[in-house]
Tab-separated table of C-alpha atoms and ligand atoms in Angstrom:
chain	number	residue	atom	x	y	z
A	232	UNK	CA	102.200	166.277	117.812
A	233	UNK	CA	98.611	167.469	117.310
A	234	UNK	CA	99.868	171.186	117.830
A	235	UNK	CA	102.266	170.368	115.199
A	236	UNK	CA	99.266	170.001	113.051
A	237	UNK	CA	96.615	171.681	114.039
A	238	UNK	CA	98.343	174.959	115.413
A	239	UNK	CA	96.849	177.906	117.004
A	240	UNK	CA	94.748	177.965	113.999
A	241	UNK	CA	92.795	175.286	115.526
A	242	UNK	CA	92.760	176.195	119.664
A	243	UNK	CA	91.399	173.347	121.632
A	244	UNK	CA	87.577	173.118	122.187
A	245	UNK	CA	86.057	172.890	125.898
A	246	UNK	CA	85.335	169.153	126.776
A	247	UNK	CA	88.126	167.719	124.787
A	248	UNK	CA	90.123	166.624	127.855
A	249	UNK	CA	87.056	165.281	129.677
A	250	UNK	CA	85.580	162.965	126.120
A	251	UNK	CA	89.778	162.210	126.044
A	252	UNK	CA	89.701	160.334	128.994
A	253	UNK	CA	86.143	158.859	128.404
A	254	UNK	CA	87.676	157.472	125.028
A	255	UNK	CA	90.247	156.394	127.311
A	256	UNK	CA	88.472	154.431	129.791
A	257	UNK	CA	86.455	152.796	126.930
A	258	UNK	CA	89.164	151.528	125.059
A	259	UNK	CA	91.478	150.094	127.983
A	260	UNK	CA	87.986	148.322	129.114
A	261	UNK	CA	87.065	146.751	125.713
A	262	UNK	CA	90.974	146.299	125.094
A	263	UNK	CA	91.218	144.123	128.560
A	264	UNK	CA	88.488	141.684	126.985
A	265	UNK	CA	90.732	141.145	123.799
A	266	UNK	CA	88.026	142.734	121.291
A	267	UNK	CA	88.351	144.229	118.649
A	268	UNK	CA	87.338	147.891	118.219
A	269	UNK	CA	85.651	150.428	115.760
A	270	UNK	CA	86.046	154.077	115.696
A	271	UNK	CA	83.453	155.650	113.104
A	272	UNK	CA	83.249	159.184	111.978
A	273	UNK	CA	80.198	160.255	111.349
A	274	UNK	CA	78.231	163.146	109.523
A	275	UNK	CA	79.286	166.497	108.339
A	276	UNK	CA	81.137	169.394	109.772
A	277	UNK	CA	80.461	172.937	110.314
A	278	UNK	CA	83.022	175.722	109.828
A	279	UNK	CA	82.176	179.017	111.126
A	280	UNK	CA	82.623	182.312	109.235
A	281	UNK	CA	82.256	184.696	112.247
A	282	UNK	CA	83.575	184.225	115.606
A	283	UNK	CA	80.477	184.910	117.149
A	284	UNK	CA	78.894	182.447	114.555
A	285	UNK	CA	75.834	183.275	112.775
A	286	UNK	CA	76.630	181.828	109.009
A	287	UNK	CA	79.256	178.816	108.374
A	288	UNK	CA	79.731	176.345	106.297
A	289	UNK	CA	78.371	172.588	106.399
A	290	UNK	CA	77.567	170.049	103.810
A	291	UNK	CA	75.431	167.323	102.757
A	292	UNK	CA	76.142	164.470	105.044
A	293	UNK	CA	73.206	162.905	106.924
A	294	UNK	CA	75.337	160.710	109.117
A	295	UNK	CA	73.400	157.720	108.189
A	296	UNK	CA	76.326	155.368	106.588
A	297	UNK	CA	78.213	156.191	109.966
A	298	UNK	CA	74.718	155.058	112.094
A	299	UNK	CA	73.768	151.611	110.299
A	300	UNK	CA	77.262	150.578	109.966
A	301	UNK	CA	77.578	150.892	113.936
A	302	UNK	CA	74.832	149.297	113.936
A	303	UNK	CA	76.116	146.470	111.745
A	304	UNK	CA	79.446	146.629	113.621
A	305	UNK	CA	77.872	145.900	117.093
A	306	UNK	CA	76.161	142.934	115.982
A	307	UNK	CA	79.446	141.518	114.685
A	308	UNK	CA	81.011	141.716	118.529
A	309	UNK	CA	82.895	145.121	117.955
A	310	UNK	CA	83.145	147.912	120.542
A	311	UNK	CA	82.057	150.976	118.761
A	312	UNK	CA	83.495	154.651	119.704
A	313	UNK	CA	81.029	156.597	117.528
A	314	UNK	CA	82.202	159.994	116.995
A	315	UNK	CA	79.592	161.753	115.094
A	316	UNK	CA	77.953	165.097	114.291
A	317	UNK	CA	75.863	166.473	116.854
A	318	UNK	CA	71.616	165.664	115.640
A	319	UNK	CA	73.269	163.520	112.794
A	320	UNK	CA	71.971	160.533	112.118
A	321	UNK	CA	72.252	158.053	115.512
A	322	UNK	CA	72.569	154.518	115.667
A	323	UNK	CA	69.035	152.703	116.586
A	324	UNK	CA	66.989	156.023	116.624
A	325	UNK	CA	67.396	157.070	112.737
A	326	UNK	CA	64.729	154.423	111.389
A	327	UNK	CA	62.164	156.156	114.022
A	328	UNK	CA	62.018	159.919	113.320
A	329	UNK	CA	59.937	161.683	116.069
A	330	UNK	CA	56.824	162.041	114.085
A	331	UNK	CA	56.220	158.027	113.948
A	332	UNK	CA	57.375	157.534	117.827
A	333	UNK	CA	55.229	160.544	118.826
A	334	UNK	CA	51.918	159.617	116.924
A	335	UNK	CA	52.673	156.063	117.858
A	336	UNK	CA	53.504	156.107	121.893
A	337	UNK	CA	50.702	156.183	124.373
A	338	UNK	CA	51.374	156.991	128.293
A	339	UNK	CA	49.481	153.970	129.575
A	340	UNK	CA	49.779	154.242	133.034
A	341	UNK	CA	51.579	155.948	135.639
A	342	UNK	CA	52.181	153.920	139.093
A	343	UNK	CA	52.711	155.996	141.508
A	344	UNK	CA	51.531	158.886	140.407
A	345	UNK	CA	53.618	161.874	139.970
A	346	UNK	CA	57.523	162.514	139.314
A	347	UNK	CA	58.976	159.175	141.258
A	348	UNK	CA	56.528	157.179	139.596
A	349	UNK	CA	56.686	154.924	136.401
A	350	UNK	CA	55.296	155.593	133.209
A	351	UNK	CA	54.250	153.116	131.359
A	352	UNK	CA	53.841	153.602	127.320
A	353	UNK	CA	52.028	151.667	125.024
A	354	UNK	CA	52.079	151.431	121.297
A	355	UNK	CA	50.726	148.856	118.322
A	356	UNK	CA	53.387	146.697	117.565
A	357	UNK	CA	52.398	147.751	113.272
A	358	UNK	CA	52.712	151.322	114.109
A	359	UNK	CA	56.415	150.536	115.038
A	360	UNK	CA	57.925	147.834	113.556
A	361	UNK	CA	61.204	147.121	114.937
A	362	UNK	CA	61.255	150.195	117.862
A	363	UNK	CA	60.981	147.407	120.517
A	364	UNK	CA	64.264	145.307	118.928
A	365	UNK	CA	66.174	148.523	118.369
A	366	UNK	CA	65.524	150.047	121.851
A	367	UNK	CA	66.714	146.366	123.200
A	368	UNK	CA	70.183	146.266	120.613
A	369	UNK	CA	70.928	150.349	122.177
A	370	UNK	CA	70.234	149.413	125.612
A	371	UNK	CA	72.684	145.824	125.659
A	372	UNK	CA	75.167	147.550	123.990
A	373	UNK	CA	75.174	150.485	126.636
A	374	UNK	CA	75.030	147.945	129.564
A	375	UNK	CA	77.762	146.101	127.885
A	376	UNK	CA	80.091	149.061	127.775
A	377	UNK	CA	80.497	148.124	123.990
A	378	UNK	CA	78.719	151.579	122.794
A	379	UNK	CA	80.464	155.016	123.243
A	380	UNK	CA	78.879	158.398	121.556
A	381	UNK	CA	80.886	161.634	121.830
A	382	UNK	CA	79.901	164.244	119.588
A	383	UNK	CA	81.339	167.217	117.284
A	384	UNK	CA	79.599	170.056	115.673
A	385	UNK	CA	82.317	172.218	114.196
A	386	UNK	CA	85.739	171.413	112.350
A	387	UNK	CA	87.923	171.904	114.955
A	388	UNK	CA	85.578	170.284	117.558
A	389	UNK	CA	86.152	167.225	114.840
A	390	UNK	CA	89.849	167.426	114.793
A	391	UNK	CA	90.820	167.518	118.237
A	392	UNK	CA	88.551	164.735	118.833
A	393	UNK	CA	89.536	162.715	116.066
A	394	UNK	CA	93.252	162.653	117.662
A	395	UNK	CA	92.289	162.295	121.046
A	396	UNK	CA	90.414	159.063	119.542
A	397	UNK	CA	92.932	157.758	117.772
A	398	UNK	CA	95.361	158.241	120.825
A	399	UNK	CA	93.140	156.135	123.162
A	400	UNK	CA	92.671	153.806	120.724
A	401	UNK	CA	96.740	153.433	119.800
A	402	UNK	CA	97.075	150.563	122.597
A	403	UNK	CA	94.709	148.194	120.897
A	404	UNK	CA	97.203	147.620	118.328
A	405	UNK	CA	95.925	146.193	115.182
A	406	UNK	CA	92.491	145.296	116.886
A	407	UNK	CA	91.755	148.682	116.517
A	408	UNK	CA	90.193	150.094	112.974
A	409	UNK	CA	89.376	153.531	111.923
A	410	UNK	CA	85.986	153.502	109.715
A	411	UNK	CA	86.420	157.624	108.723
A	412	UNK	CA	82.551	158.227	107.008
A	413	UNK	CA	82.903	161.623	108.085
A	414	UNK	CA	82.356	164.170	105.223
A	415	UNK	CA	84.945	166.846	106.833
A	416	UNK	CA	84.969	170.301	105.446
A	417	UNK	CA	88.840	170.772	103.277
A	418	UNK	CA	88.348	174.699	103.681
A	419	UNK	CA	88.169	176.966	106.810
A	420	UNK	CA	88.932	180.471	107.715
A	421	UNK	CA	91.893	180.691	109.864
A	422	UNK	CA	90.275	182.043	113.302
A	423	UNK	CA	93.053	184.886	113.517
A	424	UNK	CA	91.095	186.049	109.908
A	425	UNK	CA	87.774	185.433	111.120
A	426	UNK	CA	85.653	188.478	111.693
A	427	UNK	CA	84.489	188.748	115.329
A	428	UNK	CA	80.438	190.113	114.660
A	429	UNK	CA	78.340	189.190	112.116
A	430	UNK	CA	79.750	189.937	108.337
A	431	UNK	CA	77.280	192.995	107.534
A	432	UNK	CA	75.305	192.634	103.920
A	433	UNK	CA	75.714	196.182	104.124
A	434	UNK	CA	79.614	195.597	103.198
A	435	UNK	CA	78.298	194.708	99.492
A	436	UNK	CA	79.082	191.099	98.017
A	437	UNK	CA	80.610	188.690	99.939
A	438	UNK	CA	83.885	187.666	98.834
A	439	UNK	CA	85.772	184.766	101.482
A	440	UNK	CA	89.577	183.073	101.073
A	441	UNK	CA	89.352	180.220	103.162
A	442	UNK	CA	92.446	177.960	103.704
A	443	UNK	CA	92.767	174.175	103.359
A	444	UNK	CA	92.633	171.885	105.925
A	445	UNK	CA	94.880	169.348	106.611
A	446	UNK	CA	93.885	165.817	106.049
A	447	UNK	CA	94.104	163.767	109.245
A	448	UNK	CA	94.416	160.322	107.368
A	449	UNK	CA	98.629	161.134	107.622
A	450	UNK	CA	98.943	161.873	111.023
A	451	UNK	CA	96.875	159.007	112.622
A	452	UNK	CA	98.517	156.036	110.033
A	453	UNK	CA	102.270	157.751	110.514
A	454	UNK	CA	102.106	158.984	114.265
A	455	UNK	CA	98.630	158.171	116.215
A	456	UNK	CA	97.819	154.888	115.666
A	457	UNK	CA	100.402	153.303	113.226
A	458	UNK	CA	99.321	149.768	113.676
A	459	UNK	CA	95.856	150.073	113.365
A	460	UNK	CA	93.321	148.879	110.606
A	461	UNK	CA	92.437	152.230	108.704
A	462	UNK	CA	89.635	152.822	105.718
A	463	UNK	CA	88.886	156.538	104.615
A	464	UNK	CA	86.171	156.801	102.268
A	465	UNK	CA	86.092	158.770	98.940
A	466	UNK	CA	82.930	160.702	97.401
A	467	UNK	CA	82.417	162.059	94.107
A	468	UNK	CA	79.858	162.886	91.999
A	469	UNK	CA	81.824	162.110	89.030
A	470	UNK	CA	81.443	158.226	88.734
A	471	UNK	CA	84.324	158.665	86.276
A	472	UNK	CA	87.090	159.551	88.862
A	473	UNK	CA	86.182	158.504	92.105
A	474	UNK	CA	88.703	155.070	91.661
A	475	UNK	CA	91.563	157.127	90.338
A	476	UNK	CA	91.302	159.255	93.710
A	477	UNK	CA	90.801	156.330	95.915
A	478	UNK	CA	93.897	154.750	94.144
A	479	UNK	CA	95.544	157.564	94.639
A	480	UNK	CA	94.363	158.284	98.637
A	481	UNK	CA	96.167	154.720	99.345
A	482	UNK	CA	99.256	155.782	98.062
A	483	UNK	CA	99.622	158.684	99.516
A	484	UNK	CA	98.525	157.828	103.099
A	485	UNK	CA	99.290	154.525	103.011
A	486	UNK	CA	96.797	152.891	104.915
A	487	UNK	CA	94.613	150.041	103.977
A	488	UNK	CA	91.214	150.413	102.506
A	489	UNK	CA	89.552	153.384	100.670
A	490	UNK	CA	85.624	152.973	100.376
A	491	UNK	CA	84.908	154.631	96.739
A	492	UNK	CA	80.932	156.219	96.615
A	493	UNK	CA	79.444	158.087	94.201
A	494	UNK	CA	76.704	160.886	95.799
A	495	UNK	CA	73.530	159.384	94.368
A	496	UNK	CA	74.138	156.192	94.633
A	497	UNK	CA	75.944	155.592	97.913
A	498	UNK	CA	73.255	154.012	99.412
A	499	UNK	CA	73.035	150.854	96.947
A	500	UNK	CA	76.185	150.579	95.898
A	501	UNK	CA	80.463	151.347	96.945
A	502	UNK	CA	83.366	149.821	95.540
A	503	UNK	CA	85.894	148.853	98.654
A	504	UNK	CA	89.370	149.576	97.047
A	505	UNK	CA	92.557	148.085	98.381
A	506	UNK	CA	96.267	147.939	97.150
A	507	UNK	CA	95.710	145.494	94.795
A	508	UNK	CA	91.917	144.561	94.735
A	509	UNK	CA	88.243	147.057	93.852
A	510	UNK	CA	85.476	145.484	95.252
A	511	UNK	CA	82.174	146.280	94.063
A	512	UNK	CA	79.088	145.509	96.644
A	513	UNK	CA	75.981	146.195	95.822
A	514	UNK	CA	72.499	146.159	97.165
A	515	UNK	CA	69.369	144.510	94.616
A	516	UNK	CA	66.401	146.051	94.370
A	517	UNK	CA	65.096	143.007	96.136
A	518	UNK	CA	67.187	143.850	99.109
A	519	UNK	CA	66.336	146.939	99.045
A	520	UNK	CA	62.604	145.971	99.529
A	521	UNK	CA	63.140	143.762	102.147
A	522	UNK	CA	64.539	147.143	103.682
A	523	UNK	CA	68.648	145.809	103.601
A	524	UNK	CA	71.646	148.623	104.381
A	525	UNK	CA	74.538	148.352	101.935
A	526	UNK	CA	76.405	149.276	105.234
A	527	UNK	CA	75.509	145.336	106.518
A	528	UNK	CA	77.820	144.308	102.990
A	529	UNK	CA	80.688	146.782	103.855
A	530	UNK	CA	80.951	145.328	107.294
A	531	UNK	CA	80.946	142.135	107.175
A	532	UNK	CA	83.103	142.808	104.103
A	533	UNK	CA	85.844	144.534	106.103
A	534	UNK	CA	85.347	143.065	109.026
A	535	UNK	CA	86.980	139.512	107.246
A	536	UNK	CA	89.471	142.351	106.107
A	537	UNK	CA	90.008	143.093	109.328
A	538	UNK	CA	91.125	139.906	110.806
A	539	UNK	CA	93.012	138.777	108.035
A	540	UNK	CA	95.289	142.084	108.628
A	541	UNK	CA	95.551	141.382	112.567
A	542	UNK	CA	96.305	137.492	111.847
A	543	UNK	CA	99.337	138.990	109.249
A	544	UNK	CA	100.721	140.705	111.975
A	545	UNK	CA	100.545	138.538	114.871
B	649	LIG	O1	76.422	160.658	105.852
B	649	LIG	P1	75.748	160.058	104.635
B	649	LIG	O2	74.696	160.995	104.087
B	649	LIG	O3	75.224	158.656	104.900
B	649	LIG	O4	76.849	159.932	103.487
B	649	LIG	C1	77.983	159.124	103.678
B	649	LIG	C2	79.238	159.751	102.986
B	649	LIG	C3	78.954	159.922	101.517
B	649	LIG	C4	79.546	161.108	103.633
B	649	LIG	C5	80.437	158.758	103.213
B	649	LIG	O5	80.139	157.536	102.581
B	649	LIG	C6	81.718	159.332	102.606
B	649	LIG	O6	82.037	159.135	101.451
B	649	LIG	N1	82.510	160.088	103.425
B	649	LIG	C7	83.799	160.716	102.998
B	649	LIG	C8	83.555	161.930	102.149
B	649	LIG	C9	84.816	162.403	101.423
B	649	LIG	O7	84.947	162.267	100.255
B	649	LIG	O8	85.741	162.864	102.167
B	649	LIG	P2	87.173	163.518	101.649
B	649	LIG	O9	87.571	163.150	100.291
B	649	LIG	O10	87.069	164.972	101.932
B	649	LIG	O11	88.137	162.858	102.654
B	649	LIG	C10	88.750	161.604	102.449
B	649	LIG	C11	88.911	160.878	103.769
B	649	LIG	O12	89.782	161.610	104.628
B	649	LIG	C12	87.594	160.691	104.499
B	649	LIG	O13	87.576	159.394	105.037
B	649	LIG	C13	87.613	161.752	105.582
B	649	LIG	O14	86.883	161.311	106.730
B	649	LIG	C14	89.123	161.929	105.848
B	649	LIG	N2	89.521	163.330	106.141
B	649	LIG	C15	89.045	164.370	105.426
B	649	LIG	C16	89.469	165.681	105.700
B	649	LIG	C17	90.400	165.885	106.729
B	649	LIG	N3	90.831	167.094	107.043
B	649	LIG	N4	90.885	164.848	107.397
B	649	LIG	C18	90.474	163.598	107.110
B	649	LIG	O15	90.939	162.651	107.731
């Protein structure tokens, strides 16, 4: 099915069979328990222009929609299969760049001394506000089995992955939704084009035809998961069209929810577009202050989404 789609054009990356079964293992476990499960896309995608890359392609996307909402999404009781750009954005860890953790942290004490030892770190509590909570929330959730990270760099790393998720995810039925924040690139260069060595600036002005990718959304709703709760999200940067697209994204793939963002303003405010309904959420400056995530309004608004779709089909 997937070579139907992806073709040689897009030869399978090392380490997709091994995250496959991973994905696998994950699902089946948090299936057995009756919960309900997330797979998010996060972060950008990088598309090579040289086989032996030294330029590509890769866009804005910082990953961190895809990180708070899995943050949002754990807290809510959902497993979370987090599939996200490799040094994107990660759930717990993107409040706490390494500049405050690494002024912050202190070795206290090391008992015994040496490699088999424990080290103990230290830090004031003001210097780090929240680090102790968020280390707690990563570490339950790991214990719990209920967190699962696999990671993509390029486009075709992204694609494979994305239907080797959605396969392992399938059996859940409509427990399982697809939360696709990923910004993925719509133009490659076919690797049977691709030059092998580094394009030479010698060769003049650089002039590239790069094919268009094909959107996943149709495969997973008609063929890899066909029961499952999907949303896709639309950007623009032209306020004026981004509802006519998402309007238009439901119709043609026929899933269930588009979430409709505007570049500058994503992080205070998305219209969640249905079939029939647009949805604006926003976040006040007020909330903002207090240091809110619109992502804690999209999930809990599509979680209730979510379970009115599986009680409609049971
Ligand atoms: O990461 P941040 O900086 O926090 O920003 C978050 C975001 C702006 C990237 C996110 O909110 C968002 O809008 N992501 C989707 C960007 C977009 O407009 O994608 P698209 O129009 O190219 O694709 C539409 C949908 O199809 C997306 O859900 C995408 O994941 C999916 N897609 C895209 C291409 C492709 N080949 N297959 C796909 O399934």
């Amino acid at each position: 099915m997937a070579e139907a789609i992806l073709g040689s054009e897009f030869p399978e990356p090392p380490g997709v069979a091994r995250n496959a079964a991973l994905m696998q293992r994950f699902a089946a476990q948090l299936g057995a328990q009756g919960r309900r499960v997330v797979l998010i896309t996060s972060g950008g995608t990088k598309v090579p222009l040289e086989a032996r890359t030294v330029r590509f392609l890769d866009n804005f996307s910082s990953g961190r929609r895809g990180a708070a909402s899995a943050e949002s999404f754990l807290r809510a009781g959902y497993g979370v299969l987090f599939l996200h750009r490799a040094r994107s954005a990660f759930p717990f860890a993107h409040h706490f760049p390494p500049q405050a953790w690494l002024s912050a942290l202190r070795p206290a004490r090391s008992e015994p001394e040496g490699p088999g030892g424990r080290l103990l770190l230290e830090a004031e509590a003001a210097a780090l506000p929240g680090f102790a909570d968020a280390l707690l929330s990563y570490q339950d959730a790991a214990n719990a089995g209920t967190f699962l990270a696999v990671e993509f760099t390029t486009l075709n790393d992204y694609l494979h992955l994305l239907q080797a998720a959605a396969q392992a995810l399938s059996p859940l039925g409509s427990n399982a939704m697809f939360y696709l924040a990923a910004a993925v690139s719509d133009f490659y260069v076919p690797a049977s084009e691709m030059p092998e060595h580094k394009i030479q600036s010698s060769g003049g002005p650089l002039q590239i035809t790069m094919k268009m990718v094909p959107k996943m959304l149709s495969p997973l709703v008609k063929d890899w998961a066909p029961k499952a709760f999907v949303i896709s999200f639309k950007l623009e940067t032209d306020p004026s069209v981004v509802i006519d697209h998402a309007r238009k994204a439901l119709e043609t793939y026929c899933h269930q929810v588009v979430v409709a963002n505007i570049l500058e303003s994503r992080r205070s405010y998305v219209v969640i577009v249905t079939k029939d309904s647009e949805t604006q959420l926003s976040l006040s400056d007020e909330e903002m202050e207090k240091g809110m995530e619109i992502e804690e309004k999209i999930v809990s608004n599509l979680q209730s989404r979510h379970i009115a779709f599986i009680n409609e089909k049971n």
